[in-house]
Coordinates of C-alpha atoms (C1' of nucleotides) in Angstrom, one line a residue:
Chain A
X21 CA 31.4 25.8 -23.5
X22 CA 33.1 23.4 -21.2
X23 CA 33.1 24.2 -17.5
X24 CA 33.5 22.2 -14.3
X25 CA 30.5 20.5 -12.8
X26 CA 31.2 22.4 -9.6
X27 CA 30.7 25.7 -11.3
X28 CA 26.8 25.4 -11.2
X29 CA 25.1 25.6 -7.8
X30 CA 22.9 22.7 -8.8
X31 CA 25.7 20.2 -8.3
X32 CA 24.9 20.1 -4.5
X33 CA 21.7 18.1 -5.3
X34 CA 23.8 15.4 -7.1
X35 CA 26.2 15.2 -4.2
X36 CA 23.3 15.0 -1.7
X37 CA 21.7 12.3 -3.7
X38 CA 24.8 10.2 -4.0
X39 CA 25.5 10.5 -0.3
X40 CA 21.9 9.3 0.3
X41 CA 22.8 6.2 -1.7
X42 CA 26.1 5.3 0.1
X43 CA 29.4 6.5 1.2
X44 CA 31.0 9.1 -1.1
X45 CA 34.7 9.5 -0.2
X46 CA 36.3 12.9 -0.6
X47 CA 38.5 11.8 -3.5
X48 CA 35.5 10.6 -5.5
X49 CA 33.5 13.7 -4.7
X50 CA 36.4 15.9 -6.0
X51 CA 36.9 13.8 -9.1
X52 CA 33.2 14.1 -9.9
X53 CA 33.0 17.9 -9.3
X54 CA 36.1 18.4 -11.5
X55 CA 34.4 16.7 -14.5
X56 CA 34.3 18.9 -17.6
X57 CA 30.6 19.4 -18.6
X58 CA 28.6 21.6 -20.9
X59 CA 25.7 23.4 -19.4
X60 CA 22.5 23.3 -21.4
X61 CA 19.5 25.5 -20.7
X62 CA 16.3 23.8 -22.0
X63 CA 12.7 25.1 -22.3
X64 CA 9.8 23.0 -21.1
X65 CA 8.6 20.1 -23.2
X66 CA 11.8 19.5 -25.0
X67 CA 13.6 16.1 -25.4
X68 CA 16.8 15.7 -23.5
X69 CA 17.1 12.3 -25.4
X70 CA 14.6 11.2 -27.9
X71 CA 13.3 7.7 -28.4
X72 CA 15.3 5.4 -30.7
X73 CA 18.3 7.8 -30.8
X74 CA 21.9 6.8 -29.8
X75 CA 23.2 9.5 -27.4
X76 CA 26.9 10.0 -27.0
X77 CA 26.5 12.0 -23.8
X78 CA 24.6 11.7 -20.5
X79 CA 23.2 14.5 -18.4
X80 CA 22.8 15.6 -14.8
X81 CA 19.7 17.6 -14.0
X82 CA 20.9 20.7 -12.2
X83 CA 17.4 22.2 -11.8
X84 CA 14.0 21.8 -13.3
X85 CA 11.8 18.7 -13.8
X86 CA 12.0 16.0 -16.4
X87 CA 10.2 12.7 -17.2
X88 CA 10.9 9.5 -18.9
X89 CA 8.1 8.4 -21.3
X90 CA 7.0 6.2 -24.1
X91 CA 4.6 7.1 -26.8
X92 CA 2.4 4.3 -28.2
X93 CA 1.3 4.2 -31.8
X94 CA -2.3 5.2 -30.9
X95 CA -1.0 8.4 -29.3
X96 CA -1.3 7.2 -25.7
X97 CA 1.6 8.1 -23.5
X98 CA 3.1 6.3 -20.5
X99 CA 5.3 8.2 -18.2
X100 CA 7.8 5.9 -16.5
X101 CA 9.4 8.3 -14.0
X102 CA 9.7 11.9 -12.9
X103 CA 13.1 13.4 -12.3
X104 CA 14.2 16.3 -10.1
X105 CA 17.5 18.2 -9.6
X106 CA 20.4 15.8 -8.8
X107 CA 19.0 13.0 -10.9
X108 CA 21.1 11.4 -13.7
X109 CA 18.2 10.1 -15.7
X110 CA 20.0 9.1 -18.9
X111 CA 23.0 7.5 -17.3
X112 CA 21.6 4.3 -18.8
X113 CA 22.6 5.3 -22.3
X114 CA 26.2 4.6 -21.2
X115 CA 25.4 0.9 -21.4
X116 CA 22.2 0.7 -23.4
X117 CA 23.2 2.4 -26.6
X118 CA 19.8 2.9 -28.3
X119 CA 17.1 4.8 -26.4
X120 CA 14.0 2.6 -26.0
X121 CA 12.0 5.6 -24.7
X122 CA 12.1 9.4 -24.5
X123 CA 13.5 11.7 -21.8
X124 CA 11.9 15.1 -21.8
X125 CA 11.7 18.3 -19.7
X126 CA 8.5 19.2 -17.9
X127 CA 9.7 22.7 -17.0
X128 CA 12.6 24.9 -18.1
X129 CA 15.7 22.9 -17.0
X130 CA 19.4 23.1 -16.7
X131 CA 21.3 20.0 -17.7
X132 CA 25.0 19.3 -17.3
X133 CA 26.0 17.3 -20.3
X134 CA 28.9 14.9 -19.9
X135 CA 30.5 12.8 -22.7
X136 CA 30.2 9.0 -22.3
X137 CA 34.0 8.6 -22.6
X138 CA 34.6 11.0 -19.7
X139 CA 32.2 9.1 -17.5
X140 CA 33.7 5.7 -18.5
X141 CA 37.2 7.0 -17.6
X142 CA 35.9 8.4 -14.3
X143 CA 34.4 5.0 -13.3
X144 CA 37.5 3.1 -14.3
X145 CA 39.6 5.4 -12.1
X146 CA 37.0 5.3 -9.3
X147 CA 35.2 2.0 -9.2
X148 CA 33.5 3.2 -6.0
X149 CA 31.7 5.8 -8.1
X150 CA 30.8 3.3 -10.7
X151 CA 29.1 1.2 -7.9
X152 CA 27.2 4.2 -6.7
X153 CA 25.9 5.0 -10.1
X154 CA 25.0 1.4 -10.7
X155 CA 23.2 1.5 -7.4
X156 CA 21.4 4.6 -8.6
X157 CA 20.1 2.9 -11.7
X158 CA 19.0 -0.1 -9.6
X159 CA 17.0 2.3 -7.4
X160 CA 15.3 3.7 -10.5
X161 CA 14.5 0.1 -11.5
X162 CA 13.0 -0.4 -8.0
X163 CA 10.8 2.6 -8.6
X164 CA 9.6 1.2 -11.9
X165 CA 8.6 -2.0 -10.1
X166 CA 6.7 0.0 -7.5
X167 CA 4.9 2.0 -10.2
X168 CA 4.1 -1.3 -12.0
X169 CA 2.6 -2.6 -8.8
X170 CA 0.6 0.5 -8.4
X171 CA -0.8 0.6 -11.9
X172 CA -1.5 -3.1 -11.9
X173 CA -3.0 -3.5 -8.4
X174 CA -3.8 -0.3 -6.7
X175 CA -6.9 1.8 -6.9
X176 CA -6.8 5.3 -8.5
X177 CA -6.8 6.9 -5.0
X178 CA -4.0 4.6 -3.8
X179 CA -1.9 5.4 -6.9
X180 CA -2.1 9.1 -6.5
X181 CA -1.5 9.0 -2.8
X182 CA 1.5 6.8 -3.4
X183 CA 2.9 9.1 -6.0
X184 CA 2.7 12.1 -3.7
X185 CA 4.4 10.2 -1.0
X186 CA 7.2 9.2 -3.3
X187 CA 7.8 12.6 -4.8
X188 CA 7.9 14.1 -1.3
X189 CA 10.5 11.5 -0.2
X190 CA 12.6 12.1 -3.2
X191 CA 12.5 15.9 -2.8
X192 CA 13.3 15.7 0.8
X193 CA 16.4 13.5 0.1
X194 CA 18.0 16.2 -1.9
X195 CA 16.8 19.0 0.5
X196 CA 14.2 20.3 -1.9
X197 CA 11.3 20.0 0.5
X198 CA 10.3 22.7 2.9
X199 CA 8.5 20.8 5.7
X200 CA 5.8 18.9 3.8
X201 CA 5.8 21.3 0.9
X202 CA 7.7 20.6 -2.3
X203 CA 7.7 21.5 -6.0
X204 CA 5.7 19.2 -8.1
X205 CA 5.0 20.9 -11.4
X206 CA 3.3 17.9 -13.2
X207 CA -0.1 18.7 -14.7
X208 CA -3.0 16.4 -14.0
X209 CA -2.6 15.2 -17.6
X210 CA 1.0 14.1 -16.8
X211 CA 0.0 12.5 -13.5
X212 CA -2.6 10.5 -15.4
X213 CA -0.1 9.4 -18.0
X214 CA 2.2 8.3 -15.2
X215 CA -0.4 6.3 -13.3
X216 CA -2.4 4.9 -16.2
X217 CA -5.4 7.1 -15.5
X218 CA -7.4 9.6 -17.5
X219 CA -7.0 13.3 -16.8
X220 CA -10.6 13.5 -15.8
X221 CA -10.3 10.8 -13.3
X222 CA -7.1 12.3 -11.8
X223 CA -9.0 15.5 -11.4
X224 CA -11.8 13.9 -9.5
X225 CA -9.6 11.8 -7.3
X226 CA -7.4 14.8 -6.4
X227 CA -10.5 16.7 -5.4
X228 CA -11.3 13.8 -3.1
X229 CA -7.8 13.8 -1.5
X230 CA -8.0 17.6 -1.0
X231 CA -11.4 17.5 0.5
X232 CA -10.3 14.7 2.8
X233 CA -7.5 17.0 4.0
X234 CA -4.7 14.8 2.8
X235 CA -2.9 17.0 0.2
X236 CA -3.0 20.6 -1.1
X237 CA -1.8 22.0 -4.4
X238 CA -0.8 25.5 -5.0
X239 CA -1.0 27.6 -8.2
X240 CA 2.8 28.0 -8.1
X241 CA 2.9 24.3 -8.8
X242 CA 3.9 23.2 -5.4
X243 CA 2.3 20.4 -3.5
X244 CA 1.8 20.0 0.3
X245 CA 1.1 16.9 2.3
X246 CA -1.3 17.7 5.0
X247 CA -1.7 14.3 6.7
X248 CA 1.3 12.1 6.1
X249 CA 0.1 9.1 8.0
X250 CA -3.3 8.9 6.3
X251 CA -1.8 9.6 2.9
X252 CA 0.8 6.9 3.5
X253 CA -1.8 4.4 4.6
X254 CA -4.1 5.2 1.6
X255 CA -1.2 4.6 -0.8
X256 CA 0.1 1.6 1.2
X257 CA 3.4 3.4 0.9
X258 CA 6.5 1.6 2.2
X259 CA 9.7 3.5 1.4
X260 CA 12.0 0.4 1.4
X261 CA 12.1 0.4 -2.4
X262 CA 13.8 3.9 -2.4
X263 CA 16.8 2.4 -0.6
X264 CA 17.5 5.7 1.1
X265 CA 19.1 4.5 4.3
X266 CA 22.8 4.5 3.7
X267 CA 23.5 3.2 7.2
X268 CA 21.6 0.0 6.9
X269 CA 22.8 -0.3 3.3
X270 CA 26.4 0.0 4.1
Chain B
X27 CA 29.0 -28.3 -1.6
X28 CA 31.1 -26.0 -3.7
X29 CA 31.7 -26.8 -7.3
X30 CA 32.6 -24.7 -10.4
X31 CA 29.9 -23.0 -12.3
X32 CA 31.0 -24.9 -15.4
X33 CA 30.1 -28.3 -13.8
X34 CA 26.4 -27.9 -14.5
X35 CA 25.2 -27.9 -18.1
X36 CA 22.9 -25.0 -17.4
X37 CA 25.9 -22.6 -17.5
X38 CA 25.5 -22.5 -21.3
X39 CA 22.4 -20.4 -21.0
X40 CA 24.2 -17.8 -18.9
X41 CA 27.0 -17.6 -21.4
X42 CA 24.6 -17.3 -24.3
X43 CA 22.8 -14.6 -22.5
X44 CA 25.9 -12.5 -21.8
X45 CA 27.0 -12.9 -25.4
X46 CA 23.7 -11.6 -26.5
X47 CA 24.3 -8.5 -24.3
X48 CA 27.8 -7.7 -25.6
X49 CA 31.3 -9.0 -26.3
X50 CA 32.5 -11.6 -23.8
X51 CA 36.2 -12.1 -24.1
X52 CA 37.6 -15.6 -23.5
X53 CA 39.4 -14.6 -20.3
X54 CA 36.2 -13.3 -18.8
X55 CA 34.3 -16.3 -19.8
X56 CA 36.9 -18.6 -18.2
X57 CA 36.9 -16.5 -15.0
X58 CA 33.1 -16.7 -14.8
X59 CA 32.9 -20.5 -15.4
X60 CA 35.6 -21.1 -12.8
X61 CA 33.6 -19.4 -10.0
X62 CA 32.9 -21.5 -7.0
X63 CA 29.2 -21.9 -6.6
X64 CA 26.7 -24.0 -4.6
X65 CA 24.1 -25.8 -6.6
X66 CA 20.7 -25.6 -5.0
X67 CA 17.7 -27.7 -6.2
X68 CA 14.4 -26.0 -5.4
X69 CA 10.8 -27.1 -5.6
X70 CA 8.1 -25.0 -7.2
X71 CA 6.6 -22.0 -5.3
X72 CA 9.6 -21.5 -3.0
X73 CA 11.4 -18.2 -2.3
X74 CA 14.9 -17.8 -3.7
X75 CA 15.0 -14.5 -1.9
X76 CA 12.2 -13.3 0.3
X77 CA 10.9 -9.7 0.6
X78 CA 12.6 -7.5 3.2
X79 CA 15.5 -9.9 3.7
X80 CA 19.2 -9.1 3.2
X81 CA 20.8 -11.8 1.0
X82 CA 24.5 -12.4 1.2
X83 CA 24.5 -14.4 -2.0
X84 CA 23.2 -14.1 -5.6
X85 CA 22.0 -16.8 -7.9
X86 CA 22.2 -17.9 -11.5
X87 CA 19.1 -19.8 -12.8
X88 CA 20.5 -22.9 -14.4
X89 CA 17.1 -24.3 -15.3
X90 CA 13.4 -23.8 -14.4
X91 CA 11.3 -20.7 -14.1
X92 CA 11.2 -18.0 -11.5
X93 CA 9.4 -14.7 -11.0
X94 CA 9.9 -11.5 -9.1
X95 CA 6.8 -10.4 -7.2
X96 CA 5.4 -8.1 -4.6
X97 CA 2.5 -8.9 -2.2
X98 CA 0.2 -6.1 -1.2
X99 CA -1.4 -5.9 2.2
X100 CA -4.8 -6.8 0.8
X101 CA -3.5 -10.1 -0.6
X102 CA -3.1 -8.9 -4.2
X103 CA 0.1 -9.8 -6.0
X104 CA 2.0 -8.0 -8.7
X105 CA 4.5 -10.1 -10.7
X106 CA 7.3 -7.8 -12.0
X107 CA 9.2 -10.3 -14.2
X108 CA 9.5 -13.9 -15.3
X109 CA 13.0 -15.4 -15.4
X110 CA 14.3 -18.4 -17.3
X111 CA 17.6 -20.3 -17.4
X112 CA 20.6 -18.1 -17.8
X113 CA 19.0 -15.2 -15.9
X114 CA 20.7 -13.7 -12.8
X115 CA 17.6 -12.2 -11.2
X116 CA 18.9 -11.4 -7.8
X117 CA 22.2 -9.8 -8.9
X118 CA 20.6 -6.6 -7.6
X119 CA 21.0 -7.7 -4.0
X120 CA 24.7 -7.0 -4.6
X121 CA 24.1 -3.3 -4.5
X122 CA 20.6 -3.0 -3.0
X123 CA 21.0 -4.7 0.3
X124 CA 17.5 -5.1 1.4
X125 CA 15.0 -6.9 -0.8
X126 CA 12.1 -4.7 -1.7
X127 CA 10.2 -7.6 -3.3
X128 CA 10.3 -11.4 -3.4
X129 CA 11.9 -13.7 -5.9
X130 CA 10.3 -17.1 -6.1
X131 CA 10.3 -20.3 -8.3
X132 CA 7.4 -21.1 -10.5
X133 CA 8.7 -24.7 -11.3
X134 CA 11.3 -26.9 -9.8
X135 CA 14.5 -25.1 -10.4
X136 CA 18.3 -25.4 -10.1
X137 CA 20.1 -22.3 -8.8
X138 CA 23.9 -21.7 -8.7
X139 CA 24.4 -19.7 -5.5
X140 CA 27.4 -17.4 -5.5
X141 CA 28.6 -15.3 -2.5
X142 CA 28.5 -11.6 -3.0
X143 CA 32.2 -11.2 -2.1
X144 CA 33.1 -13.7 -4.8
X145 CA 31.1 -11.6 -7.3
X146 CA 32.6 -8.3 -6.2
X147 CA 36.1 -9.7 -6.5
X148 CA 35.3 -11.1 -10.0
X149 CA 34.1 -7.7 -11.2
X150 CA 37.1 -5.8 -9.8
X151 CA 39.4 -8.2 -11.6
X152 CA 37.3 -8.0 -14.8
X153 CA 35.6 -4.6 -15.1
X154 CA 34.3 -5.8 -18.5
X155 CA 32.2 -8.4 -16.7
X156 CA 30.9 -5.8 -14.3
X157 CA 29.8 -3.7 -17.3
X158 CA 28.0 -6.7 -18.8
X159 CA 26.2 -7.4 -15.6
X160 CA 25.3 -3.8 -15.2
X161 CA 23.9 -3.9 -18.7
X162 CA 21.9 -6.9 -17.8
X163 CA 20.3 -5.1 -14.9
X164 CA 19.5 -2.2 -17.2
X165 CA 17.8 -4.5 -19.6
X166 CA 15.7 -5.8 -16.7
X167 CA 14.8 -2.2 -15.9
X168 CA 13.8 -1.6 -19.6
X169 CA 11.5 -4.6 -19.3
X170 CA 9.9 -3.1 -16.2
X171 CA 9.3 0.1 -18.2
X172 CA 7.7 -1.9 -21.0
X173 CA 5.4 -3.8 -18.6
X174 CA 4.5 -0.5 -17.0
X175 CA 3.5 0.8 -20.4
X176 CA 1.5 -2.3 -21.1
X177 CA -0.4 -2.3 -17.8
X178 CA -1.0 1.4 -17.9
X179 CA -1.9 1.9 -21.6
X180 CA -2.5 -1.4 -23.4
X181 CA -5.7 -3.4 -23.6
X182 CA -5.9 -6.9 -22.1
X183 CA -5.5 -8.4 -25.6
X184 CA -2.5 -6.2 -26.3
X185 CA -0.8 -7.0 -23.0
X186 CA -1.1 -10.8 -23.3
X187 CA 0.1 -10.6 -27.0
X188 CA 3.0 -8.5 -25.9
X189 CA 3.9 -10.9 -23.1
X190 CA 4.0 -13.9 -25.4
X191 CA 6.2 -12.0 -27.9
X192 CA 8.6 -11.1 -25.1
X193 CA 8.8 -14.5 -23.6
X194 CA 9.4 -16.0 -27.0
X195 CA 12.3 -13.5 -27.8
X196 CA 13.9 -14.1 -24.4
X197 CA 13.7 -17.9 -24.9
X198 CA 15.1 -17.7 -28.4
X199 CA 18.0 -15.6 -27.2
X200 CA 19.3 -18.4 -24.9
X201 CA 18.4 -21.1 -27.5
X202 CA 15.4 -22.4 -25.5
X203 CA 12.9 -22.0 -28.3
X204 CA 12.2 -24.6 -30.9
X205 CA 10.9 -22.7 -33.9
X206 CA 8.0 -20.7 -32.4
X207 CA 7.5 -23.2 -29.6
X208 CA 8.9 -22.4 -26.1
X209 CA 8.4 -23.4 -22.5
X210 CA 6.1 -21.0 -20.7
X211 CA 4.9 -22.7 -17.5
X212 CA 3.1 -19.7 -16.0
X213 CA -0.5 -20.4 -15.0
X214 CA -3.3 -18.0 -16.1
X215 CA -3.4 -16.8 -12.5
X216 CA 0.3 -15.9 -12.7
X217 CA -0.1 -14.2 -16.1
X218 CA -3.0 -12.2 -14.6
X219 CA -0.8 -11.1 -11.7
X220 CA 1.9 -10.1 -14.1
X221 CA -0.3 -8.0 -16.3
X222 CA -2.7 -6.5 -13.8
X223 CA -5.7 -8.7 -14.9
X224 CA -8.0 -11.1 -13.2
X225 CA -7.6 -14.9 -13.9
X226 CA -11.0 -15.0 -15.4
X227 CA -10.2 -12.3 -17.9
X228 CA -6.9 -13.8 -18.8
X229 CA -8.7 -17.0 -19.6
X230 CA -11.2 -15.3 -21.9
X231 CA -8.6 -13.3 -23.7
X232 CA -6.4 -16.3 -24.3
X233 CA -9.3 -18.1 -25.7
X234 CA -9.7 -15.2 -28.2
X235 CA -6.1 -15.3 -29.1
X236 CA -6.3 -19.1 -29.7
X237 CA -9.4 -18.9 -31.7
X238 CA -7.9 -16.1 -33.8
X239 CA -5.1 -18.5 -34.6
X240 CA -2.4 -16.4 -32.9
X241 CA -1.1 -18.6 -30.2
X242 CA -1.4 -22.2 -29.0
X243 CA -0.7 -23.6 -25.5
X244 CA 0.0 -27.2 -24.8
X245 CA -0.7 -29.2 -21.7
X246 CA 3.0 -29.8 -21.2
X247 CA 3.2 -26.1 -20.4
X248 CA 4.7 -25.0 -23.7
X249 CA 3.4 -22.1 -25.8
X250 CA 3.6 -21.7 -29.6
X251 CA 3.2 -18.6 -31.6
X252 CA 1.2 -19.4 -34.7
X253 CA 1.2 -16.0 -36.4
X254 CA 4.1 -13.8 -35.3
X255 CA 3.3 -10.8 -37.4
X256 CA -0.3 -10.5 -36.2
X257 CA 0.6 -11.2 -32.6
X258 CA 3.3 -8.6 -32.8
X259 CA 1.0 -6.0 -34.3
X260 CA -1.7 -6.8 -31.7
X261 CA 0.7 -6.2 -28.8
X262 CA 2.5 -3.3 -30.6
X263 CA 5.6 -5.2 -29.8
X264 CA 9.0 -3.5 -30.7
X265 CA 11.9 -5.5 -29.4
X266 CA 14.2 -2.5 -29.1
X267 CA 13.8 -2.5 -25.3
X268 CA 15.3 -6.0 -25.0
X269 CA 18.6 -4.6 -26.4
X270 CA 19.5 -7.9 -28.0
X271 CA 21.5 -6.7 -30.9
X272 CA 25.2 -6.8 -29.7
X273 CA 26.4 -5.6 -33.1
X274 CA 24.5 -2.3 -33.0
X275 CA 25.1 -2.1 -29.3
X276 CA 28.9 -2.5 -29.6
Chain C
dC19 C1' -8.9 -43.1 -8.3
dG20 C1' -9.4 -39.4 -5.1
dA21 C1' -7.8 -34.6 -4.3
dA22 C1' -5.7 -30.9 -5.9
dT23 C1' -4.8 -27.7 -9.2
dA24 C1' -5.7 -25.7 -13.2
dC25 C1' -9.0 -24.0 -16.7
dT26 C1' -13.9 -22.5 -18.2
dT27 C1' -18.3 -20.5 -18.3
dG28 C1' -22.2 -17.4 -17.0
dA29 C1' -24.4 -13.5 -14.8
dG30 C1' -24.2 -9.3 -12.8
dT31 C1' -21.6 -5.1 -11.5
dG32 C1' -18.6 -1.1 -11.0
dG33 C1' -14.4 1.7 -11.5
dG34 C1' -12.7 4.3 -14.5
dG35 C1' -13.0 5.8 -19.5
dT36 C1' -14.9 8.9 -23.1
dC37 C1' -16.9 12.8 -24.9
dA38 C1' -18.2 17.4 -24.7
dA39 C1' -18.5 21.6 -22.4
dC40 C1' -17.2 25.3 -19.4
dG41 C1' -14.3 28.2 -16.1
dC42 C1' -10.4 30.6 -15.2
dA43 C1' -5.8 32.5 -15.1
dA44 C1' -1.8 33.9 -17.6
dG45 C1' 0.2 35.3 -21.4
dT46 C1' 0.6 38.2 -25.8
dG47 C1' -0.1 41.3 -29.1
dG48 C1' -2.3 45.4 -31.0
Chain D
dC28 C1' -5.3 48.0 -21.4
dC29 C1' -8.3 45.2 -23.6
dA30 C1' -9.4 41.2 -27.0
dC31 C1' -7.7 37.0 -28.1
dT32 C1' -5.5 32.8 -27.4
dT33 C1' -3.7 28.9 -24.9
dG34 C1' -3.2 25.7 -21.2
dC35 C1' -5.0 23.7 -17.3
dG36 C1' -8.6 22.4 -14.1
dT37 C1' -13.5 21.2 -13.5
dT38 C1' -18.1 19.2 -14.3
dG39 C1' -21.9 16.1 -16.1
dA40 C1' -23.8 12.3 -18.8
dC41 C1' -23.1 8.1 -20.5
dC42 C1' -20.8 3.7 -21.3
dC43 C1' -17.7 -0.3 -21.5
dC44 C1' -13.9 -3.1 -20.3
dA45 C1' -12.6 -5.9 -17.0
dC46 C1' -13.8 -7.5 -12.2
dT47 C1' -16.3 -10.4 -8.9
dC48 C1' -18.8 -14.2 -7.5
dA49 C1' -20.2 -18.6 -8.2
dA50 C1' -20.3 -22.8 -10.4
dG51 C1' -18.9 -25.8 -13.2
dT52 C1' -15.2 -29.2 -16.1
dA53 C1' -10.7 -30.9 -17.3
dT54 C1' -5.9 -32.4 -16.0
dT55 C1' -2.4 -33.8 -13.2
dC56 C1' -0.5 -36.3 -9.6
dG57 C1' 0.1 -38.9 -5.3

DNA sequence: CGAATACTTGAGTGGGGTCAACGCAAGTGG
DNA sequence: CCACTTGCGTTGACCCCACTCAAGTATTCG
């Protein structure tokens, strides 16, 4: 059932995210919100796009959480990124036609599905939007580099601290943080698969961070940062790679 | 001193690379080769673009080797990617204005430096070229994901095997491989910094791979793959992520 | 032919992995 | 409303892959 993107309240997160990336003129904003999309409600642990497939559509996450991941032949999993409302995680299938990894939901999720041809036409009509989306994929790439740095060279404590800093910054940018509290529904298993750690070790390190008074986690799958400065120092977190300052970027 | 990109023989690697990414019509090829560039000869271990700077130009590697890297406060280094002739490693500065990492040479190198405004104008005139370059940055991102997977979930033997497979495929794509022999001038130290391993361990594992008859390295800084199938299996290498098949991609 | 810059080797160590339970809350169905 | 299941977090014991430190031995190059 085709509706306009603007018909679902989740579109505000996309707009906020694009505005955090750079100037979004009114004409472009209107063109984007007028796009015909299909709303897809998904359960947790479903593939939005499976590895090795060739999608003909891309999606905007309107709510819920998703992740990008790769399964290895021995059953090990590496999670490459977490995605929250406002993200366009499979925009890349517009130019990389065969998926080289999977994209799956972590929680029940609403996705606005848009046909590739519609997106291509939009970007031809509005090159400024094309640039913003390109920029978005480049920020994703910067995040991969940062994770690579963490997995390769940071201790387990530093990696987990860094991840909490990043998820907080991303949530705040789309107004999904309430003070230092934000939704972070990943299990310890998933955090381990993201950071190259075992579940058991994630558990022990998170206990350390909690007992040190750095973070708190709630049964409702929310996280809170209790001491931003010390957490940031522990994870040697420098937000430059998130490229969230549109003023300096302009 | 401004010359045309076509004036340096290294331009052929760029053209080959773009053609491996997708169709490159003659008009676009001509427009690209006519670009005014400045040729810059650089020594080894110099920064093409330093961390935290705001470049106003991007470069094409015409020959030599470079790498993208990040230094951590404790002195540790993570190398994010290796780059060979034909690569455009700092194209991203066109849209991410502040460098969140460094880009440096590994060997003496020739770089064609192009002003951002010239590139922007080129892509407005030729959206098809813009798409190809976007695609190129997406392939780089796919390589980051693959490295992340390796560092997070592969053994040291698997990581090194995978890296040799990747560097061979990249060299072959721009006709810089001779059979299974290709230039790979990274030191064991640099390989370790790329794969999240210590120099000592890289050394021991490479001895294993040599004595197993999988690879050979030559004093002239060339590498040879002696048993492609076993090396590929050891690194669980699947070249999908390099997106090198323009036919299926079209 | 020194002086760097790699590459090698050995010995000892530790961060994080594995394996195997156990606790506990939230369904879910009878 | 209780028995069963399922998913997630937690704990303990043991172990190994890869790291560190320290000392070599080639190469390469001015």
